Amino acid sequence: MSHLSQRPDVDPATMVVGSAIPHEAAALHVTGKALYTDDLVARTKDCLHAWPVQATVARARITVLDVTPAYDVPGVVRVLTAADVPGVNDAGVKHDEPLFPDEVCFHGHAVCWVLAETLEAARLGAAAVRLELEPLPALVNVKEAIAAHAFQGAQPTVERGDVAGGIQAAPHVFSGELEFAGQEHFYLETHCALSDVDENGQVFVQSSTQHPSETQEIVAHVLGLHSHEVTVQCLRMGGGFGGKEMQPHGFAAIAALGSTLTGRPVRLRLNRTQDLTMTGKRHGFHADWRVGFDDDGVIQALEATVTADGGWSLDLSEPVLARALCHIDNAYWIPNIRVSGRIARSNKTSQTAFRGFGGPQGMMVIEDILGRCAPLLGIDPVELRRRNFYRSGVATPQTTPYGQPVRHPERVNAVFDQVIESSDFEARREEVGRFNAEHEHVKRALAITPVKFGISFNLTAFNQAGALVHVYKDGSVLINHGGTEMGQGLHTKMLQVAATTLGVPLSRVRLAPTRTDKVPNTSATAASSGADLNGGAVKNACEQIRRRLEQVASGGLGVPAEDVRFVDGEVTGLGRSGLSLTWEEVVRTAYFQRVQLFAAGYYRTEGLHWDSSVMQGSPFKYFAYGAAATEVEVDGFTGAYTTRRVDIVHDVGDSLSPLIDIGQIEGGFVQGAGWLTLEDLRWDESDGPHRGRLSTQSASTYKLPSFSEMPPDFRVTLLERAHEEGAVYGSKAVGEPPLMLAFSVREALREAAAAFGPPGTSVDLASPATPEAVWWALTEARRGHDEGHVVEGKDGHAPDRSDPSAPARRPASEVERTAVPHLTEA
Ligand code: MTE
Ligand code: MOS
């Protein structure tokens, strides 16, 4: 067991790590007392409010921007434009994201910002600004961008083995195409920043950001300042989900610019429509693929091109694409593979990180392939998946397509088998079969899918973290670390880690908000690695202090320092029963002996390497595993469906905080199910006056999962005896991997749709699988699979959707949006 992962050898009842405690701020959240950035406005004197001038065309050159009329509006104090920027006019790190653009790049693009005494005055001021535009041709979906060869950023390929040979030798070859939608984060708290400048010109920005250090850097470069002149604080976020990893920077920079120019606090908070129309979302993808199976259904080779719809600028599209390529294997061994990726540049919001960060998009491709091919191969999808799992017990460990050995492959089988058993899978499947035989117009299905998700940032440098731990003379402990809290329970876990390492009760430890002047150069709280990285740093800081206190206590207890034990606020010596000191006594003694009672902690993940130029290496410390079985019921008249029951077994290592982890699994699963079934982002793709406009601009048109979509029977179990050597106290990251358990919902819907047709029907299911899409799929299934789009052979190609001889399956207006092209066995 590694030093990092080993838990203290104490009575489990006193172990703080691993105990099921509620979120540290749960009571504040539910009573409304928790403060979010915008709540601070009411406590800030003389605050100005910011409102954007948003262009309402998808692409245009700005010919006139006359802000003078805004100043006639009572209350308007200042209009910010490019001319005001003392530093770099860019909101990102790729220098392709002008903060004040001279070309409108998407419908909703903010071209300037109005500051006023009230929000209403700012809004009226923005309406008064005279903006004249010369429209330019725009690309508003991935297909158009591909056709126009409009790409941005790197075009990486992950490759191994002999793909052509593998396909050639495979007895069953299929090819197909798939296009699937992105997702809106819909965090409850929209983007927000509140800035102020002190008498020395020190800029202080409170920001709802997952990446305070980068917010700080961008604010500094926009203002032409150094990092030490800018401090960013994040109290907490009302959800981030990746949407606040890169996107808060520009808003923080606008607020900070406003403060430096007016000398007053500036508040910028997007309302929901502004947030929806201005900020990036999960990338939708397009994929073309060809796969070869042997007679047993074992994958021989896979070839694919995946195209991410990046929107107007890069921000995180490159690392998102890299993670997609690194997850197209999911839990399956693919001996010969070549997957090429590219990023389309389209005139939409700049798509960005979203829980899973490309992982879900990569896995979507392989899960879709398996779901569509299983009936064509005549193999039960459960069996087809199992036959392709990474295996243990083979001579040389199997590696991923990017060359990383898969450690603990047996855990895929472990979680899978446990779900099959605990969900009573076989018996329920028989029941589903009986039900379907008896019901012509309602069908059920039960599907199970696995998850294997790599933990660590692909970019090795990001895998470091810092912490600052103070022990005060009275024995109370204050911790600071570089991670941010967005509801995921990171702070709760960090309190538990500190209490465990110092051997004090949880009540002795408090946590202060994340600030760049406490812990510098932090990574985003992202890639699910918050607890791994910051936990390592907090543990390191606490260990430094504990080691010093061991020396102090060793004198008092008459034992060597190594034999001093700190448990639950009591300090004892091995073999000295009856003799003990309190934590407070030892701390006080240490102070008078002039022993340092605070420490800066640091952690770097060991053993990682990644070469992005060849897309090879071992970028991940370990993999998180999980499996989910989902039962659905579909109505044949409407395509409406319900999720009847979900069973999950998920691997979080030895949990740091089981209640938090189960909450993350439930939340991740439901958010994934939302992406795959309900949440339907639509842009106006017509040639009309609103081309490029996001049509789903509010909760009334963008359907989120709510209580009514929760599975009535939802069983989440943590994999037991799952100690992880490479992470703090034997735990594993949990934030993102469970999202991808939701593929079981999609696969169940596919199988239920297939049940409306003859046995062996392969179903193409659009994503999101809205009731409408499911209706089309089951209608297609009912017609049987005799329309000539499922053929076996070797010279096939992905069918052309504009082919006039292709069967008209959907109303013309729907084809481009929801149609999934036919699958060809080629
Ligand atoms: N859970 C809640 N409640 N709110 C969030 O915004 N973000 C998710 C996940 N779980 C999120 C969440 C994402 S995208 C990530 S990367 C992780 O939390 C980040 O936190 P962690 O690294 O501490 O797990
Ligand atoms: Mo999460 S998408 O890595 O912020």
PDB file of C-alpha atoms in Angstrom, residues 238-347:
ATOM      1  CA  GLY A 238     -23.996  27.047  -7.969  1.00  0.00           C
ATOM      2  CA  GLY A 239     -22.768  24.400 -10.391  1.00  0.00           C
ATOM      3  CA  GLY A 240     -20.022  24.579 -12.965  1.00  0.00           C
ATOM      4  CA  PHE A 241     -20.085  21.225 -14.780  1.00  0.00           C
ATOM      5  CA  GLY A 242     -17.130  22.349 -16.898  1.00  0.00           C
ATOM      6  CA  GLY A 243     -18.944  25.452 -18.115  1.00  0.00           C
ATOM      7  CA  LYS A 244     -16.923  27.591 -15.722  1.00  0.00           C
ATOM      8  CA  GLU A 245     -13.541  26.143 -16.537  1.00  0.00           C
ATOM      9  CA  MET A 246     -12.683  28.607 -19.301  1.00  0.00           C
ATOM     10  CA  GLN A 247     -15.727  30.769 -19.881  1.00  0.00           C
ATOM     11  CA  PRO A 248     -15.701  32.957 -16.727  1.00  0.00           C
ATOM     12  CA  HIS A 249     -12.462  34.703 -17.668  1.00  0.00           C
ATOM     13  CA  GLY A 250     -13.858  37.198 -20.144  1.00  0.00           C
ATOM     14  CA  PHE A 251     -16.709  38.189 -17.842  1.00  0.00           C
ATOM     15  CA  ALA A 252     -14.287  38.677 -14.957  1.00  0.00           C
ATOM     16  CA  ALA A 253     -12.084  40.766 -17.243  1.00  0.00           C
ATOM     17  CA  ILE A 254     -15.017  43.011 -18.245  1.00  0.00           C
ATOM     18  CA  ALA A 255     -15.911  43.603 -14.594  1.00  0.00           C
ATOM     19  CA  ALA A 256     -12.262  44.259 -13.697  1.00  0.00           C
ATOM     20  CA  LEU A 257     -11.798  46.628 -16.620  1.00  0.00           C
ATOM     21  CA  GLY A 258     -14.916  48.480 -15.538  1.00  0.00           C
ATOM     22  CA  SER A 259     -13.588  48.799 -11.977  1.00  0.00           C
ATOM     23  CA  THR A 260     -10.203  50.109 -13.034  1.00  0.00           C
ATOM     24  CA  LEU A 261     -11.829  52.697 -15.327  1.00  0.00           C
ATOM     25  CA  THR A 262     -14.513  53.922 -12.932  1.00  0.00           C
ATOM     26  CA  GLY A 263     -12.878  53.237  -9.585  1.00  0.00           C
ATOM     27  CA  ARG A 264     -16.114  51.552  -8.504  1.00  0.00           C
ATOM     28  CA  PRO A 265     -17.150  47.969  -7.872  1.00  0.00           C
ATOM     29  CA  VAL A 266     -18.618  46.387 -11.001  1.00  0.00           C
ATOM     30  CA  ARG A 267     -20.978  43.485 -11.049  1.00  0.00           C
ATOM     31  CA  LEU A 268     -21.559  41.381 -14.123  1.00  0.00           C
ATOM     32  CA  ARG A 269     -24.093  38.626 -13.916  1.00  0.00           C
ATOM     33  CA  LEU A 270     -25.637  37.041 -16.963  1.00  0.00           C
ATOM     34  CA  ASN A 271     -29.330  36.415 -16.893  1.00  0.00           C
ATOM     35  CA  ARG A 272     -30.376  32.980 -18.090  1.00  0.00           C
ATOM     36  CA  THR A 273     -30.969  33.952 -21.703  1.00  0.00           C
ATOM     37  CA  GLN A 274     -27.664  35.779 -21.892  1.00  0.00           C
ATOM     38  CA  ASP A 275     -25.911  32.783 -20.393  1.00  0.00           C
ATOM     39  CA  LEU A 276     -27.576  30.416 -22.840  1.00  0.00           C
ATOM     40  CA  THR A 277     -26.885  32.564 -25.880  1.00  0.00           C
ATOM     41  CA  MET A 278     -23.346  33.681 -25.012  1.00  0.00           C
ATOM     42  CA  THR A 279     -21.568  30.816 -23.297  1.00  0.00           C
ATOM     43  CA  GLY A 280     -20.235  27.527 -24.602  1.00  0.00           C
ATOM     44  CA  LYS A 281     -21.832  24.137 -24.251  1.00  0.00           C
ATOM     45  CA  ARG A 282     -20.916  20.492 -24.601  1.00  0.00           C
ATOM     46  CA  HIS A 283     -19.587  19.795 -28.102  1.00  0.00           C
ATOM     47  CA  GLY A 284     -21.898  17.980 -30.436  1.00  0.00           C
ATOM     48  CA  PHE A 285     -19.955  15.564 -32.647  1.00  0.00           C
ATOM     49  CA  HIS A 286     -20.147  13.934 -35.995  1.00  0.00           C
ATOM     50  CA  ALA A 287     -18.567  10.520 -36.500  1.00  0.00           C
ATOM     51  CA  ASP A 288     -17.903   8.297 -39.504  1.00  0.00           C
ATOM     52  CA  TRP A 289     -16.795   4.783 -38.726  1.00  0.00           C
ATOM     53  CA  ARG A 290     -16.020   1.340 -40.011  1.00  0.00           C
ATOM     54  CA  VAL A 291     -15.605  -1.670 -37.782  1.00  0.00           C
ATOM     55  CA  GLY A 292     -14.625  -5.300 -38.300  1.00  0.00           C
ATOM     56  CA  PHE A 293     -15.759  -8.175 -36.052  1.00  0.00           C
ATOM     57  CA  ASP A 294     -14.806 -11.849 -36.094  1.00  0.00           C
ATOM     58  CA  ASP A 295     -17.462 -14.575 -36.024  1.00  0.00           C
ATOM     59  CA  ASP A 296     -17.622 -14.424 -32.241  1.00  0.00           C
ATOM     60  CA  GLY A 297     -18.277 -10.689 -32.287  1.00  0.00           C
ATOM     61  CA  VAL A 298     -14.803  -9.770 -31.127  1.00  0.00           C
ATOM     62  CA  ILE A 299     -13.693  -6.438 -32.553  1.00  0.00           C
ATOM     63  CA  GLN A 300     -10.779  -6.812 -34.962  1.00  0.00           C
ATOM     64  CA  ALA A 301     -10.373  -3.254 -36.153  1.00  0.00           C
ATOM     65  CA  LEU A 302     -11.964   0.157 -35.900  1.00  0.00           C
ATOM     66  CA  GLU A 303     -11.483   3.154 -38.106  1.00  0.00           C
ATOM     67  CA  ALA A 304     -13.229   6.430 -37.377  1.00  0.00           C
ATOM     68  CA  THR A 305     -13.161  10.127 -38.030  1.00  0.00           C
ATOM     69  CA  VAL A 306     -14.736  12.247 -35.362  1.00  0.00           C
ATOM     70  CA  THR A 307     -15.469  15.920 -35.785  1.00  0.00           C
ATOM     71  CA  ALA A 308     -16.256  18.102 -32.815  1.00  0.00           C
ATOM     72  CA  ASP A 309     -18.409  21.136 -33.433  1.00  0.00           C
ATOM     73  CA  GLY A 310     -16.180  23.683 -31.741  1.00  0.00           C
ATOM     74  CA  GLY A 311     -18.211  26.822 -32.278  1.00  0.00           C
ATOM     75  CA  TRP A 312     -16.559  30.143 -33.028  1.00  0.00           C
ATOM     76  CA  SER A 313     -13.312  29.783 -31.055  1.00  0.00           C
ATOM     77  CA  LEU A 314     -11.118  27.045 -29.695  1.00  0.00           C
ATOM     78  CA  ASP A 315     -11.031  27.495 -25.926  1.00  0.00           C
ATOM     79  CA  LEU A 316     -10.962  23.894 -24.662  1.00  0.00           C
ATOM     80  CA  SER A 317     -11.909  22.144 -27.898  1.00  0.00           C
ATOM     81  CA  GLU A 318      -8.461  20.613 -28.416  1.00  0.00           C
ATOM     82  CA  PRO A 319      -8.193  18.905 -25.029  1.00  0.00           C
ATOM     83  CA  VAL A 320     -11.861  17.898 -25.257  1.00  0.00           C
ATOM     84  CA  LEU A 321     -11.153  16.250 -28.601  1.00  0.00           C
ATOM     85  CA  ALA A 322      -8.038  14.556 -27.181  1.00  0.00           C
ATOM     86  CA  ARG A 323     -10.082  13.067 -24.361  1.00  0.00           C
ATOM     87  CA  ALA A 324     -12.709  11.912 -26.852  1.00  0.00           C
ATOM     88  CA  LEU A 325     -10.030  10.063 -28.818  1.00  0.00           C
ATOM     89  CA  CYS A 326      -8.718   8.574 -25.568  1.00  0.00           C
ATOM     90  CA  HIS A 327     -12.154   7.222 -24.663  1.00  0.00           C
ATOM     91  CA  ILE A 328     -13.432   5.784 -27.900  1.00  0.00           C
ATOM     92  CA  ASP A 329     -12.263   2.393 -26.606  1.00  0.00           C
ATOM     93  CA  ASN A 330     -14.363   2.745 -23.425  1.00  0.00           C
ATOM     94  CA  ALA A 331     -13.941  -0.659 -21.731  1.00  0.00           C
ATOM     95  CA  TYR A 332     -13.120  -2.577 -24.890  1.00  0.00           C
ATOM     96  CA  TRP A 333      -9.919  -3.985 -26.297  1.00  0.00           C
ATOM     97  CA  ILE A 334      -9.510  -2.876 -29.913  1.00  0.00           C
ATOM     98  CA  PRO A 335      -6.329  -4.400 -31.355  1.00  0.00           C
ATOM     99  CA  ASN A 336      -6.210  -2.382 -34.576  1.00  0.00           C
ATOM    100  CA  ILE A 337      -7.486   1.139 -34.521  1.00  0.00           C
ATOM    101  CA  ARG A 338      -7.158   4.503 -36.167  1.00  0.00           C
ATOM    102  CA  VAL A 339      -9.260   7.399 -34.974  1.00  0.00           C
ATOM    103  CA  SER A 340      -8.753  10.826 -36.445  1.00  0.00           C
ATOM    104  CA  GLY A 341     -10.183  13.907 -34.867  1.00  0.00           C
ATOM    105  CA  ARG A 342     -10.825  17.455 -35.994  1.00  0.00           C
ATOM    106  CA  ILE A 343     -12.621  20.509 -34.752  1.00  0.00           C
ATOM    107  CA  ALA A 344     -15.122  22.303 -36.921  1.00  0.00           C
ATOM    108  CA  ARG A 345     -15.303  26.069 -36.683  1.00  0.00           C
ATOM    109  CA  SER A 346     -18.930  27.120 -36.762  1.00  0.00           C
ATOM    110  CA  ASN A 347     -20.758  30.343 -35.978  1.00  0.00           C
TER     111      ASN A 347
END
